[in-house]
Amino acid sequence: MDARLHLLAQATQFREIAQTAGNTQVVQKETLITAGLAALTFAAFAGWFLMARRPRQWGEWVEHENDFWHGKGFISVALAEKLKRWEKGRTLRLLAAVTTCIGLIGFALSLMNWIQMMKLQHQKPRMPYNPALHWKPRQTAPTQPKPK
């Protein structure tokens, strides 16, 4: 019986440690990951939107960007023209669309994980199954001595 009380005391101690443990650090990390994915997904969507729905504005921005880097002397005129064709082309639009879709899936998964973490943060921790806590000594009938 004394061993059973000792195990029960250990289980209570485990519960208290689990309640005061760094659950908030895990939730904060999940929150930062979710916020980062949201920002990256929004940036990918904004780029894709400009490329697909406002090609004139996207083209002007690409022109200004390549002129800026050519003016600073970082790229040549031939490379600037290749970059302009690449950035205005269909391949980059497709890559931006795929990146946005992957970002949305990742953001949805991260958001679902974050919601589960917030739910678990406010629940009591469940104890793992320990058969010693549920053990009851078997009561047997008194044995009679065997006749000789």
C-alpha atoms as one frame of an Amber mdcrd trajectory, in Angstrom:
protein
   0.000   0.000   0.000   2.897   2.322   0.781   4.320   1.809  -2.729   0.968
   2.716  -4.216   0.842   5.978  -2.267   4.379   6.729  -3.397   3.364   6.232
  -7.062   0.311   8.414  -6.563   2.509  11.156  -5.083   4.837  10.910  -8.071
   1.881  11.168 -10.442   0.649  14.283  -8.654   4.125  15.768  -8.847   4.254
  14.996 -12.586   0.919  16.746 -13.093   2.125  19.879 -11.294   5.361  19.969
 -13.287   3.462  19.530 -16.554   1.109  22.384 -15.699   3.930  24.791 -14.899
   6.221  23.655 -17.748   7.120  25.840 -20.686   3.910  25.341 -22.648   3.912
  29.060 -23.384   7.272  28.797 -25.163   5.888  26.155 -27.514   2.792  28.245
 -28.213   4.891  31.347 -28.862   7.089  29.422 -31.314   4.005  28.114 -33.127
   2.578  31.634 -33.232   5.761  33.008 -34.798   5.857  30.219 -37.386   2.209
  30.799 -38.287   2.705  34.569 -38.560   5.815  34.067 -40.717   3.980  31.703
 -43.051   1.107  34.158 -43.303   3.479  36.980 -44.264   5.311  34.877 -46.866
   2.052  33.599 -48.336   0.702  37.131 -48.575   3.896  38.315 -50.303   3.690
  35.440 -52.816   0.017  36.178 -53.447   0.691  39.897 -53.933   3.429  39.149
 -56.470   1.251  36.673 -58.306  -1.682  39.100 -58.298   0.459  41.855 -59.817
   1.847  39.498 -62.453  -1.492  37.989 -63.445  -4.011  40.793 -62.955  -1.958
  43.936 -63.438   0.733  43.082 -65.969   1.342  46.732 -66.912   2.193  47.705
 -63.328   4.309  44.570 -62.928   6.154  45.393 -66.183   6.856  48.952 -65.044
   8.184  47.717 -61.725  10.450  45.178 -63.475  11.748  47.897 -65.817  12.553
  50.234 -62.927  14.210  47.472 -60.929  16.453  46.331 -63.778  17.323  49.931
 -64.706  18.280  50.553 -61.071  20.632  47.546 -60.919  22.099  48.384 -64.340
  22.615  51.988 -63.236  24.497  50.823 -60.129  26.715  48.656 -62.348  25.755
  45.314 -60.829  24.353  43.813 -64.057  25.064  44.260 -67.745  22.587  45.404
 -70.389  22.312  41.861 -71.842  21.614  40.349 -68.425  19.069  43.086 -67.675
  17.180  42.219 -70.863  17.221  38.492 -70.035  15.902  39.222 -66.544  13.139
  41.424 -67.955  12.010  38.641 -70.300  12.164  36.086 -67.454  10.294  38.274
 -64.955   7.555  39.140 -67.449   7.232  35.570 -68.760   4.677  32.855 -68.187
   7.102  30.573 -66.313   7.562  33.019 -63.447   3.786  33.507 -63.212   3.330
  29.750 -62.947   6.043  29.505 -60.273   4.419  32.329 -58.316   1.027  30.578
 -58.505   2.493  27.270 -57.305   4.372  29.054 -54.498   1.173  30.767 -53.397
  -0.777  27.480 -53.369   1.948  25.692 -51.395   2.083  28.638 -49.006  -1.673
  28.496 -48.461  -1.508  24.781 -47.690   1.385  25.293 -45.285  -0.375  28.225
 -43.638  -3.579  26.188 -43.206  -1.676  23.282 -41.638   0.252  25.606 -39.352
  -2.937  27.412 -38.338  -4.654  24.108 -37.515  -1.631  23.090 -35.437  -1.656
  26.457 -33.646  -5.362  26.106 -32.830  -4.749  22.634 -31.385  -1.862  23.981
 -29.286  -4.094  26.744 -27.915  -6.758  24.162 -27.019  -4.211  21.909 -25.317
  -2.752  24.794 -23.368  -6.017  25.211 -21.464  -6.603  21.510 -20.759  -5.443
  19.534 -17.790  -2.603  17.234 -18.782  -3.647  13.607 -18.958  -1.552  11.128
 -17.108  -0.018   8.265 -19.023  -1.447   4.873 -18.174   0.384   3.344 -15.257
  -0.814  -0.138 -14.305   0.744   0.168 -10.845  -1.800   2.874  -9.979  -4.676
   0.582 -10.907  -3.286  -2.518  -9.255  -5.361  -4.043  -6.502  -4.154  -7.026
  -4.530  -6.105 -10.131  -5.326  -8.085 -11.475  -2.401  -7.987 -15.212  -2.246
  -9.809 -17.629  -0.016  -7.751 -18.935   2.878  -6.089 -22.164   2.018  -6.719
 -25.250   4.083  -3.825 -27.427   5.072  -3.521 -30.666   3.107  -4.304 -33.792
   5.080  -1.423 -36.217   5.591
